[in-house]
PDB file of C-alpha atoms and ligand atoms in Angstrom:
ATOM      1  CA  MET P 100       0.000   0.000   0.000  1.00  0.00           C
ATOM      2  CA  ALA P 101       2.814   2.412   0.966  1.00  0.00           C
ATOM      3  CA  ALA P 102       4.622   1.529  -2.287  1.00  0.00           C
ATOM      4  CA  LEU P 103       1.441   2.202  -4.286  1.00  0.00           C
ATOM      5  CA  THR P 104       1.012   5.622  -2.685  1.00  0.00           C
ATOM      6  CA  GLU P 105       4.676   6.376  -3.328  1.00  0.00           C
ATOM      7  CA  TRP P 106       4.387   5.418  -7.001  1.00  0.00           C
ATOM      8  CA  SER P 107       1.159   7.323  -7.595  1.00  0.00           C
ATOM      9  CA  THR P 108       2.555  10.463  -5.909  1.00  0.00           C
ATOM     10  CA  PHE P 109       5.755  10.209  -7.955  1.00  0.00           C
ATOM     11  CA  LEU P 110       3.893   9.660 -11.234  1.00  0.00           C
ATOM     12  CA  ARG P 111       1.577  12.623 -10.597  1.00  0.00           C
ATOM     13  CA  GLN P 112       4.530  14.914  -9.912  1.00  0.00           C
ATOM     14  CA  SER P 113       6.519  13.490 -12.810  1.00  0.00           C
ATOM     15  CA  LYS P 114       3.612  14.371 -15.124  1.00  0.00           C
ATOM     16  CA  ALA P 115       3.188  17.848 -13.617  1.00  0.00           C
ATOM     17  CA  GLN P 116       6.915  18.730 -13.332  1.00  0.00           C
ATOM     18  CA  PHE P 117       8.808  16.479 -15.712  1.00  0.00           C
ATOM     19  CA  THR P 118      11.836  18.771 -16.109  1.00  0.00           C
ATOM     20  CA  THR P 119      12.709  18.738 -12.414  1.00  0.00           C
ATOM     21  CA  THR P 120      11.443  15.200 -11.697  1.00  0.00           C
ATOM     22  CA  GLY P 121      13.103  13.640 -14.745  1.00  0.00           C
ATOM     23  CA  ALA P 122      12.159  10.017 -14.091  1.00  0.00           C
ATOM     24  CA  ILE P 123       9.306   7.675 -14.821  1.00  0.00           C
ATOM     25  CA  GLY P 124       9.307   6.214 -11.317  1.00  0.00           C
ATOM     26  CA  PRO P 125      11.153   6.145  -8.012  1.00  0.00           C
ATOM     27  CA  SER P 126      14.583   4.471  -7.988  1.00  0.00           C
ATOM     28  CA  GLY P 127      14.630   0.746  -7.238  1.00  0.00           C
ATOM     29  CA  PRO P 128      16.361  -0.871  -4.232  1.00  0.00           C
ATOM     30  CA  PHE P 129      19.528  -1.967  -6.082  1.00  0.00           C
ATOM     31  CA  LEU P 130      20.194   1.526  -7.377  1.00  0.00           C
ATOM     32  CA  ALA P 131      19.368   3.003  -3.959  1.00  0.00           C
ATOM     33  CA  ASP P 132      21.798   0.598  -2.336  1.00  0.00           C
ATOM     34  CA  SER P 133      24.586   1.495  -4.743  1.00  0.00           C
ATOM     35  CA  LEU P 134      24.031   5.203  -4.060  1.00  0.00           C
ATOM     36  CA  CYS P 135      24.387   4.522  -0.304  1.00  0.00           C
ATOM     37  CA  ARG P 136      27.617   2.540  -0.564  1.00  0.00           C
ATOM     38  CA  GLU P 137      29.803   5.216   1.045  1.00  0.00           C
ATOM     39  CA  LEU P 138      27.742   5.088   4.247  1.00  0.00           C
ATOM     40  CA  ARG P 139      28.694   1.456   4.765  1.00  0.00           C
ATOM     41  CA  ARG P 140      32.361   2.350   5.225  1.00  0.00           C
ATOM     42  CA  PRO P 141      33.717   0.676   8.359  1.00  0.00           C
ATOM     43  CA  ASN P 142      35.037   2.773  11.240  1.00  0.00           C
ATOM     44  CA  ARG P 143      33.622   6.089  10.120  1.00  0.00           C
ATOM     45  CA  GLY P 144      32.676   8.712  12.683  1.00  0.00           C
ATOM     46  CA  PRO P 145      29.283  10.421  12.879  1.00  0.00           C
ATOM     47  CA  TRP P 146      28.543  12.039   9.523  1.00  0.00           C
ATOM     48  CA  LYS P 147      26.411  14.841   8.185  1.00  0.00           C
ATOM     49  CA  ILE P 148      24.815  13.420   5.047  1.00  0.00           C
ATOM     50  CA  LEU P 149      23.176  15.414   2.260  1.00  0.00           C
ATOM     51  CA  GLU P 150      20.527  14.051  -0.065  1.00  0.00           C
ATOM     52  CA  ALA P 151      19.675  16.298  -3.016  1.00  0.00           C
ATOM     53  CA  GLY P 152      16.329  15.564  -4.675  1.00  0.00           C
ATOM     54  CA  PRO P 153      14.879  12.799  -2.466  1.00  0.00           C
ATOM     55  CA  GLY P 154      11.511  12.791  -4.294  1.00  0.00           C
ATOM     56  CA  THR P 155       9.181  10.344  -2.551  1.00  0.00           C
ATOM     57  CA  GLY P 156      12.126   8.903  -0.589  1.00  0.00           C
ATOM     58  CA  ALA P 157      13.095   5.762  -2.516  1.00  0.00           C
ATOM     59  CA  VAL P 158      16.782   6.369  -1.773  1.00  0.00           C
ATOM     60  CA  THR P 159      16.101   8.020   1.589  1.00  0.00           C
ATOM     61  CA  ARG P 160      14.495   4.802   2.832  1.00  0.00           C
ATOM     62  CA  ARG P 161      17.729   2.981   2.084  1.00  0.00           C
ATOM     63  CA  LEU P 162      19.948   5.782   3.446  1.00  0.00           C
ATOM     64  CA  VAL P 163      18.312   5.697   6.872  1.00  0.00           C
ATOM     65  CA  ARG P 164      19.115   1.986   7.207  1.00  0.00           C
ATOM     66  CA  TYR P 165      22.793   2.891   7.166  1.00  0.00           C
ATOM     67  CA  LEU P 166      22.579   5.785   9.636  1.00  0.00           C
ATOM     68  CA  ARG P 167      24.743   5.312  12.701  1.00  0.00           C
ATOM     69  CA  PRO P 168      24.364   7.027  16.076  1.00  0.00           C
ATOM     70  CA  GLY P 169      25.263  10.696  15.706  1.00  0.00           C
ATOM     71  CA  ASP P 170      24.669  10.762  11.920  1.00  0.00           C
ATOM     72  CA  THR P 171      22.272  13.317  10.501  1.00  0.00           C
ATOM     73  CA  LEU P 172      20.598  13.302   7.094  1.00  0.00           C
ATOM     74  CA  THR P 173      19.422  16.501   5.388  1.00  0.00           C
ATOM     75  CA  ALA P 174      17.169  15.887   2.396  1.00  0.00           C
ATOM     76  CA  VAL P 175      16.642  18.937   0.148  1.00  0.00           C
ATOM     77  CA  GLU P 176      13.623  18.739  -2.166  1.00  0.00           C
ATOM     78  CA  ILE P 177      12.421  21.531  -4.475  1.00  0.00           C
ATOM     79  CA  ASN P 178       8.925  20.174  -5.141  1.00  0.00           C
ATOM     80  CA  PRO P 179       6.567  21.127  -2.268  1.00  0.00           C
ATOM     81  CA  GLN P 180       4.258  18.123  -2.867  1.00  0.00           C
ATOM     82  CA  LEU P 181       7.178  15.699  -2.724  1.00  0.00           C
ATOM     83  CA  ALA P 182       8.781  17.435   0.265  1.00  0.00           C
ATOM     84  CA  ASN P 183       5.469  17.247   2.144  1.00  0.00           C
ATOM     85  CA  PHE P 184       4.994  13.605   1.174  1.00  0.00           C
ATOM     86  CA  LEU P 185       8.409  12.787   2.620  1.00  0.00           C
ATOM     87  CA  LYS P 186       7.859  14.843   5.778  1.00  0.00           C
ATOM     88  CA  ARG P 187       4.561  13.017   6.320  1.00  0.00           C
ATOM     89  CA  SER P 188       6.268   9.665   5.730  1.00  0.00           C
ATOM     90  CA  PHE P 189       8.772  10.339   8.508  1.00  0.00           C
ATOM     91  CA  ARG P 190       5.858  11.167  10.793  1.00  0.00           C
ATOM     92  CA  ASP P 191       3.374   8.427   9.866  1.00  0.00           C
ATOM     93  CA  ASP P 192       5.249   5.502   8.302  1.00  0.00           C
ATOM     94  CA  PRO P 193       6.334   3.052  11.031  1.00  0.00           C
ATOM     95  CA  SER P 194       9.391   2.028   9.000  1.00  0.00           C
ATOM     96  CA  LEU P 195      10.663   5.632   8.820  1.00  0.00           C
ATOM     97  CA  ALA P 196       9.400   7.223  12.047  1.00  0.00           C
ATOM     98  CA  PRO P 197      12.179   5.679  14.222  1.00  0.00           C
ATOM     99  CA  TYR P 198      14.751   7.661  12.192  1.00  0.00           C
ATOM    100  CA  ALA P 199      12.891  10.982  12.239  1.00  0.00           C
ATOM    101  CA  HIS P 200      15.095  12.457  14.983  1.00  0.00           C
ATOM    102  CA  GLN P 201      18.141  12.084  12.693  1.00  0.00           C
ATOM    103  CA  VAL P 202      16.500  13.396   9.511  1.00  0.00           C
ATOM    104  CA  GLU P 203      15.529  16.846   8.310  1.00  0.00           C
ATOM    105  CA  VAL P 204      13.512  17.239   5.115  1.00  0.00           C
ATOM    106  CA  VAL P 205      13.971  20.748   3.722  1.00  0.00           C
ATOM    107  CA  GLU P 206      11.711  22.133   1.022  1.00  0.00           C
ATOM    108  CA  ALA P 207      14.144  24.235  -1.016  1.00  0.00           C
ATOM    109  CA  ASP P 208      15.949  24.629  -4.291  1.00  0.00           C
ATOM    110  CA  LEU P 209      19.394  23.146  -3.700  1.00  0.00           C
ATOM    111  CA  LEU P 210      20.854  26.195  -5.462  1.00  0.00           C
ATOM    112  CA  HIS P 211      19.727  28.362  -2.545  1.00  0.00           C
ATOM    113  CA  PHE P 212      20.921  26.049   0.190  1.00  0.00           C
ATOM    114  CA  GLU P 213      23.515  27.850   2.264  1.00  0.00           C
ATOM    115  CA  GLY P 214      26.675  26.560   3.869  1.00  0.00           C
ATOM    116  CA  LYS P 215      30.205  25.527   3.009  1.00  0.00           C
ATOM    117  CA  SER P 216      32.072  22.238   3.573  1.00  0.00           C
ATOM    118  CA  HIS P 217      29.233  21.161   5.804  1.00  0.00           C
ATOM    119  CA  PHE P 218      28.525  17.581   4.685  1.00  0.00           C
ATOM    120  CA  ASP P 219      30.689  14.438   4.887  1.00  0.00           C
ATOM    121  CA  THR P 220      29.003  12.765   1.918  1.00  0.00           C
ATOM    122  CA  GLY P 221      26.269  13.517  -0.595  1.00  0.00           C
ATOM    123  CA  VAL P 222      23.747  11.454  -2.524  1.00  0.00           C
ATOM    124  CA  CYS P 223      22.132  13.202  -5.444  1.00  0.00           C
ATOM    125  CA  GLY P 224      18.995  12.291  -7.395  1.00  0.00           C
ATOM    126  CA  LEU P 225      18.905  15.406  -9.584  1.00  0.00           C
ATOM    127  CA  PRO P 226      18.099  14.664 -13.247  1.00  0.00           C
ATOM    128  CA  PHE P 227      21.023  16.511 -14.855  1.00  0.00           C
ATOM    129  CA  ASN P 228      20.178  15.155 -18.315  1.00  0.00           C
ATOM    130  CA  ASN P 229      16.987  17.235 -18.208  1.00  0.00           C
ATOM    131  CA  PHE P 230      18.846  20.415 -17.323  1.00  0.00           C
ATOM    132  CA  SER P 231      20.835  22.998 -19.269  1.00  0.00           C
ATOM    133  CA  LEU P 232      24.604  23.090 -18.968  1.00  0.00           C
ATOM    134  CA  ASP P 233      24.359  26.334 -16.978  1.00  0.00           C
ATOM    135  CA  LEU P 234      21.938  24.888 -14.410  1.00  0.00           C
ATOM    136  CA  THR P 235      23.920  21.639 -14.124  1.00  0.00           C
ATOM    137  CA  GLN P 236      27.146  23.579 -13.561  1.00  0.00           C
ATOM    138  CA  ARG P 237      25.534  25.734 -10.872  1.00  0.00           C
ATOM    139  CA  LEU P 238      24.073  22.665  -9.128  1.00  0.00           C
ATOM    140  CA  MET P 239      27.413  20.828  -9.264  1.00  0.00           C
ATOM    141  CA  GLU P 240      29.185  23.908  -7.875  1.00  0.00           C
ATOM    142  CA  THR P 241      26.595  24.082  -5.094  1.00  0.00           C
ATOM    143  CA  LEU P 242      27.171  20.417  -4.226  1.00  0.00           C
ATOM    144  CA  GLU P 243      30.926  21.000  -4.277  1.00  0.00           C
ATOM    145  CA  ARG P 244      30.528  23.994  -1.942  1.00  0.00           C
ATOM    146  CA  LEU P 245      28.308  22.063   0.497  1.00  0.00           C
ATOM    147  CA  LEU P 246      30.485  18.930   0.627  1.00  0.00           C
ATOM    148  CA  LYS P 247      33.803  18.690   2.397  1.00  0.00           C
ATOM    149  CA  PRO P 248      36.904  18.384   0.199  1.00  0.00           C
ATOM    150  CA  GLY P 249      37.762  14.717  -0.188  1.00  0.00           C
ATOM    151  CA  SER P 250      34.192  13.568   0.450  1.00  0.00           C
ATOM    152  CA  LEU P 251      32.191  11.493  -2.027  1.00  0.00           C
ATOM    153  CA  LEU P 252      29.224  12.605  -4.106  1.00  0.00           C
ATOM    154  CA  SER P 253      27.151   9.744  -5.525  1.00  0.00           C
ATOM    155  CA  TYR P 254      24.581  10.417  -8.241  1.00  0.00           C
ATOM    156  CA  PHE P 255      22.881   8.472 -10.995  1.00  0.00           C
ATOM    157  CA  GLU P 256      21.680   8.719 -14.532  1.00  0.00           C
ATOM    158  CA  TYR P 257      19.797   6.288 -16.711  1.00  0.00           C
ATOM    159  CA  LEU P 258      22.130   4.095 -18.702  1.00  0.00           C
ATOM    160  CA  ALA P 259      23.053   5.389 -22.163  1.00  0.00           C
ATOM    161  CA  ILE P 260      20.095   7.808 -22.304  1.00  0.00           C
ATOM    162  CA  ARG P 261      22.296  10.849 -22.910  1.00  0.00           C
ATOM    163  CA  ARG P 262      24.284   9.012 -25.582  1.00  0.00           C
ATOM    164  CA  ALA P 263      21.109   7.814 -27.307  1.00  0.00           C
ATOM    165  CA  ARG P 264      19.583  11.295 -27.292  1.00  0.00           C
ATOM    166  CA  LEU P 265      22.856  12.663 -28.659  1.00  0.00           C
ATOM    167  CA  ALA P 266      22.906  10.092 -31.452  1.00  0.00           C
ATOM    168  CA  TRP P 267      19.289  10.692 -32.495  1.00  0.00           C
ATOM    169  CA  GLY P 268      18.802  14.331 -31.498  1.00  0.00           C
ATOM    170  CA  LYS P 269      18.839  17.199 -33.950  1.00  0.00           C
ATOM    171  CA  GLY P 270      19.610  20.916 -34.129  1.00  0.00           C
ATOM    172  CA  GLU P 271      19.797  23.123 -31.070  1.00  0.00           C
ATOM    173  CA  ALA P 272      18.578  20.456 -28.626  1.00  0.00           C
ATOM    174  CA  ARG P 273      21.467  18.231 -29.696  1.00  0.00           C
ATOM    175  CA  GLU P 274      23.982  21.078 -29.281  1.00  0.00           C
ATOM    176  CA  ILE P 275      22.696  21.825 -25.763  1.00  0.00           C
ATOM    177  CA  LEU P 276      22.959  18.158 -24.822  1.00  0.00           C
ATOM    178  CA  GLY P 277      26.406  17.918 -26.393  1.00  0.00           C
ATOM    179  CA  ARG P 278      27.691  20.715 -24.151  1.00  0.00           C
ATOM    180  CA  LEU P 279      26.166  19.033 -21.091  1.00  0.00           C
ATOM    181  CA  ASP P 280      27.699  15.713 -22.103  1.00  0.00           C
ATOM    182  CA  ALA P 281      31.177  17.255 -22.488  1.00  0.00           C
ATOM    183  CA  TYR P 282      30.885  18.850 -19.038  1.00  0.00           C
ATOM    184  CA  LEU P 283      29.711  15.669 -17.257  1.00  0.00           C
ATOM    185  CA  VAL P 284      32.255  13.466 -19.022  1.00  0.00           C
ATOM    186  CA  ASN P 285      35.015  15.870 -18.006  1.00  0.00           C
ATOM    187  CA  ARG P 286      33.862  15.891 -14.353  1.00  0.00           C
ATOM    188  CA  GLU P 287      33.923  12.112 -14.421  1.00  0.00           C
ATOM    189  CA  ARG P 288      37.416  12.110 -15.945  1.00  0.00           C
ATOM    190  CA  LEU P 289      38.737  14.523 -13.297  1.00  0.00           C
ATOM    191  CA  LEU P 290      36.943  13.304 -10.166  1.00  0.00           C
ATOM    192  CA  GLY P 291      35.219  10.021 -11.020  1.00  0.00           C
ATOM    193  CA  GLU P 292      35.617   6.746  -9.130  1.00  0.00           C
ATOM    194  CA  GLN P 293      34.223   3.289  -9.937  1.00  0.00           C
ATOM    195  CA  PRO P 294      30.855   3.845 -11.632  1.00  0.00           C
ATOM    196  CA  GLU P 295      28.462   0.945 -11.176  1.00  0.00           C
ATOM    197  CA  VAL P 296      25.861  -0.200 -13.673  1.00  0.00           C
ATOM    198  CA  ILE P 297      22.563  -1.245 -12.129  1.00  0.00           C
ATOM    199  CA  TRP P 298      20.616  -3.426 -14.563  1.00  0.00           C
ATOM    200  CA  TRP P 299      17.803  -4.244 -12.119  1.00  0.00           C
ATOM    201  CA  ASN P 300      16.154  -0.864 -12.149  1.00  0.00           C
ATOM    202  CA  LEU P 301      13.396   0.756 -14.139  1.00  0.00           C
ATOM    203  CA  LEU P 302      15.260   1.989 -16.271  1.00  0.00           C
ATOM    204  CA  PRO P 303      18.780   0.476 -15.987  1.00  0.00           C
ATOM    205  CA  ALA P 304      21.023   3.142 -14.506  1.00  0.00           C
ATOM    206  CA  VAL P 305      24.602   3.967 -13.717  1.00  0.00           C
ATOM    207  CA  CYS P 306      25.635   5.117 -10.262  1.00  0.00           C
ATOM    208  CA  ARG P 307      28.446   7.658 -10.611  1.00  0.00           C
ATOM    209  CA  ARG P 308      30.795   8.710  -7.847  1.00  0.00           C
ATOM    210  CA  LEU P 309      32.788  11.924  -7.719  1.00  0.00           C
ATOM    211  CA  ARG P 310      35.473  12.601  -5.109  1.00  0.00           C
ATOM    212  CA  MET P 311      35.279  16.289  -4.171  1.00  0.00           C
ATOM    213  CA  PRO P 312      38.489  18.170  -4.938  1.00  0.00           C
ATOM    214  CA  ALA P 313      40.650  20.001  -2.405  1.00  0.00           C
ATOM    215  CA  ARG P 314      40.021  23.748  -2.372  1.00  0.00           C
ATOM    216  CA  ALA P 315      42.656  26.365  -3.062  1.00  0.00           C
TER     217      ALA P 315
HETATM  218  C1  SAM C 228      14.908  11.773 -10.661  1.00  0.00           C
HETATM  219  S1  SAM C 228      13.979  12.356  -9.243  1.00  0.00           S
HETATM  220  C2  SAM C 228      14.805  11.357  -8.006  1.00  0.00           C
HETATM  221  C3  SAM C 228      13.939  11.066  -6.821  1.00  0.00           C
HETATM  222  C4  SAM C 228      14.531  10.027  -5.864  1.00  0.00           C
HETATM  223  N1  SAM C 228      15.834  10.434  -5.370  1.00  0.00           N
HETATM  224  C5  SAM C 228      14.647   8.676  -6.526  1.00  0.00           C
HETATM  225  O1  SAM C 228      15.778   8.297  -6.863  1.00  0.00           O
HETATM  226  O2  SAM C 228      13.609   8.022  -6.701  1.00  0.00           O
HETATM  227  C6  SAM C 228      14.682  13.981  -9.036  1.00  0.00           C
HETATM  228  C7  SAM C 228      14.244  14.732  -7.799  1.00  0.00           C
HETATM  229  O3  SAM C 228      15.035  15.930  -7.677  1.00  0.00           O
HETATM  230  C8  SAM C 228      14.179  17.007  -7.293  1.00  0.00           C
HETATM  231  N2  SAM C 228      14.851  18.262  -7.717  1.00  0.00           N
HETATM  232  C9  SAM C 228      15.034  18.710  -8.993  1.00  0.00           C
HETATM  233  N3  SAM C 228      15.700  19.874  -8.984  1.00  0.00           N
HETATM  234  C10 SAM C 228      15.967  20.184  -7.684  1.00  0.00           C
HETATM  235  C11 SAM C 228      16.649  21.250  -7.036  1.00  0.00           C
HETATM  236  N4  SAM C 228      17.174  22.276  -7.729  1.00  0.00           N
HETATM  237  N5  SAM C 228      16.743  21.251  -5.682  1.00  0.00           N
HETATM  238  C12 SAM C 228      16.205  20.210  -4.953  1.00  0.00           C
HETATM  239  N6  SAM C 228      15.536  19.165  -5.511  1.00  0.00           N
HETATM  240  C13 SAM C 228      15.425  19.141  -6.863  1.00  0.00           C
HETATM  241  C14 SAM C 228      12.871  16.695  -8.020  1.00  0.00           C
HETATM  242  O4  SAM C 228      11.777  17.411  -7.517  1.00  0.00           O
HETATM  243  C15 SAM C 228      12.791  15.180  -7.825  1.00  0.00           C
HETATM  244  O5  SAM C 228      12.191  14.865  -6.595  1.00  0.00           O
END
């Protein structure tokens, strides 16, 4: 029943706000688990964890399983309906309520989220392939500002979607996507670590990991 409500809420918002939602459904458990891998590190101290774009909480549900005493999770969601859904879930859903004291769901555009070197790791669900190069760059710079140097940012994209759209796209749309592709490929080349392909997901996806650079 909870899964049905989650799916129907996600689908409604995906239809209403496809550019920011950018997915046909919530992430599956294998993708969610891959995105949470950094939290399973042995012998880590209490961490401040950032989740950008939690949606209905498909990844959040997995993240909370890996919270240790003293950890906090801040989930920043731009869509008020989705942010409220997630806030309600932490209040009413018996599988999430026990973690509520460690979790803050913030309704905000990540771009306006203040702070510097605040988080020890970040998990990001933002659909960069739906965004312009300018917006993607600003969001990546925001994530880099919020995360500590040396920390890991994990994010995902659907497998080969960008490449397929580049191959079949035309005109200005193709040029825009080409610039985005060059930027993301270069980030991966500079900062990327061990991407992981997740076949068991609707749609198959790749979990990408970027190690945040030291600051000058
Ligand atoms: C592809 S969905 C991912 C949802 C969820 N993490 C999952 O994997 O099922 C992208 C989410 O990012 C949110 N989002 C998009 N742009 C955002 C922004 N600038 N700041 C915060 N959240 C944003 C959307 O509203 C949506 O919930």
